[in-house]
Amino acid sequence: MHSYLASPCEVELQELVHQIDIMVNRKQIEWERKMRALEAKMDIQDQELASARSKLDQKGQEVGLLQQELENLQKTKNEMAQSYEAQLQALKSQVRKIFLPGSIIIYVLSCQNLFGWILMWM
């Protein structure tokens, strides 16, 4: 058997390669750990984003319902105003028929033993 003696340069080079391998393996482990942490953080952010989108969709639906309710209330208000206006016009017409044009109607109001006069011109 022939025994090979390595030169000091070769021994030093082998030691250097071995140290580089150790450093590369450590960096790889560190980078993999950081990558897993970033992936976990991204998963959490994805879940938060999905939750925010869901809440936004829900709020959008609520806004739509409230807009519809507002439109219905405005329609009802307008219908009531038209009805009241029609009733007022009918009442004015009836009052005009009862009283002669140009006459004065005097009302006496009592409120806590006080009397006031209101004059209304027809």
Coordinates of C-alpha atoms in Angstrom, one line a residue:
M1 CA 0.0 0.0 0.0
H2 CA 1.2 3.3 -1.0
S3 CA 0.6 6.1 1.5
Y4 CA 0.1 9.5 0.2
L5 CA 1.2 12.5 2.2
A6 CA -0.6 15.6 1.4
S7 CA 1.3 18.8 1.1
P8 CA 0.6 21.6 3.7
C9 CA -1.2 23.6 1.0
E10 CA -3.5 20.7 0.2
V11 CA -4.3 20.2 3.9
E12 CA -4.9 23.9 4.3
L13 CA -7.1 23.9 1.1
Q14 CA -9.1 20.9 2.4
E15 CA -9.6 22.7 5.7
L16 CA -10.7 25.9 3.9
V17 CA -13.2 23.9 1.8
H18 CA -14.5 22.2 4.9
Q19 CA -15.0 25.6 6.7
I20 CA -16.7 27.0 3.5
D21 CA -19.1 24.0 3.5
I22 CA -19.9 24.6 7.2
M23 CA -20.6 28.3 6.5
V24 CA -22.7 27.6 3.5
N25 CA -24.8 25.0 5.4
R26 CA -25.3 27.4 8.3
K27 CA -26.4 30.1 5.9
Q28 CA -28.7 27.7 4.2
I29 CA -30.3 26.8 7.5
E30 CA -30.6 30.5 8.4
W31 CA -32.1 31.4 5.1
E32 CA -34.6 28.5 5.3
R33 CA -35.6 29.6 8.8
K34 CA -36.1 33.2 7.5
M35 CA -38.0 31.9 4.5
R36 CA -40.4 29.8 6.7
A37 CA -40.9 32.9 9.0
L38 CA -41.6 35.1 6.0
E39 CA -44.0 32.5 4.5
A40 CA -45.8 32.3 7.9
K41 CA -46.0 36.1 8.0
M42 CA -47.4 36.1 4.4
D43 CA -50.0 33.5 5.3
I44 CA -51.2 35.7 8.2
Q45 CA -51.3 38.8 6.0
D46 CA -53.2 36.8 3.4
Q47 CA -55.7 35.8 6.1
E48 CA -56.0 39.4 7.3
L49 CA -56.5 40.6 3.7
A50 CA -59.2 38.0 3.1
S51 CA -60.9 39.0 6.3
A52 CA -60.7 42.7 5.4
R53 CA -62.1 41.9 1.9
S54 CA -65.0 40.0 3.5
K55 CA -65.8 42.8 5.9
L56 CA -65.6 45.3 3.0
D57 CA -68.0 43.2 1.0
Q58 CA -70.3 43.0 4.0
K59 CA -70.2 46.8 4.5
G60 CA -70.9 47.2 0.8
Q61 CA -74.0 45.1 1.1
E62 CA -75.0 47.1 4.2
V63 CA -74.6 50.3 2.3
G64 CA -76.7 49.0 -0.5
L65 CA -79.5 48.1 1.9
L66 CA -79.3 51.4 3.6
Q67 CA -79.4 53.2 0.3
Q68 CA -82.5 51.2 -0.7
E69 CA -84.1 52.0 2.7
L70 CA -83.3 55.7 2.2
E71 CA -84.8 55.7 -1.2
N72 CA -87.9 54.1 0.2
L73 CA -88.1 56.6 3.0
Q74 CA -87.7 59.5 0.6
K75 CA -90.4 58.1 -1.7
T76 CA -92.7 57.7 1.3
K77 CA -92.0 61.2 2.5
N78 CA -92.7 62.6 -0.9
E79 CA -96.0 60.6 -1.1
M80 CA -97.0 61.8 2.3
A81 CA -96.1 65.4 1.4
Q82 CA -98.3 65.2 -1.7
S83 CA -101.1 63.6 0.2
Y84 CA -100.9 66.3 2.9
E85 CA -100.8 69.0 0.2
A86 CA -103.9 67.6 -1.4
Q87 CA -105.7 67.4 2.0
L88 CA -104.7 71.0 2.7
Q89 CA -106.0 72.2 -0.6
A90 CA -109.2 70.3 -0.1
L91 CA -109.5 71.8 3.4
K92 CA -108.9 75.3 2.1
S93 CA -111.5 74.8 -0.5
Q94 CA -114.0 73.7 2.1
V95 CA -113.2 76.6 4.4
R96 CA -113.7 79.0 1.5
K97 CA -117.1 77.5 0.8
I98 CA -118.1 78.0 4.5
F99 CA -116.9 81.6 4.9
L100 CA -117.4 84.4 2.6
P101 CA -114.2 85.7 0.8
G102 CA -112.6 88.6 2.6
S103 CA -114.1 87.8 6.0
I104 CA -112.0 87.6 9.2
I105 CA -112.0 84.5 11.4
I106 CA -111.1 85.1 15.0
Y107 CA -109.9 82.3 17.1
V108 CA -109.5 82.5 20.9
L109 CA -106.8 80.3 22.3
S110 CA -106.3 79.5 25.9
C111 CA -103.1 78.3 27.3
Q112 CA -102.5 78.2 31.1
N113 CA -105.2 80.9 31.6
L114 CA -103.8 83.2 29.0
F115 CA -105.8 84.3 26.0
G116 CA -104.4 85.3 22.7
W117 CA -106.0 86.4 19.5
I118 CA -105.0 85.1 16.1
L119 CA -106.4 86.8 13.1
M120 CA -106.5 84.8 9.9
W121 CA -107.4 86.4 6.6
M122 CA -109.3 84.3 4.1

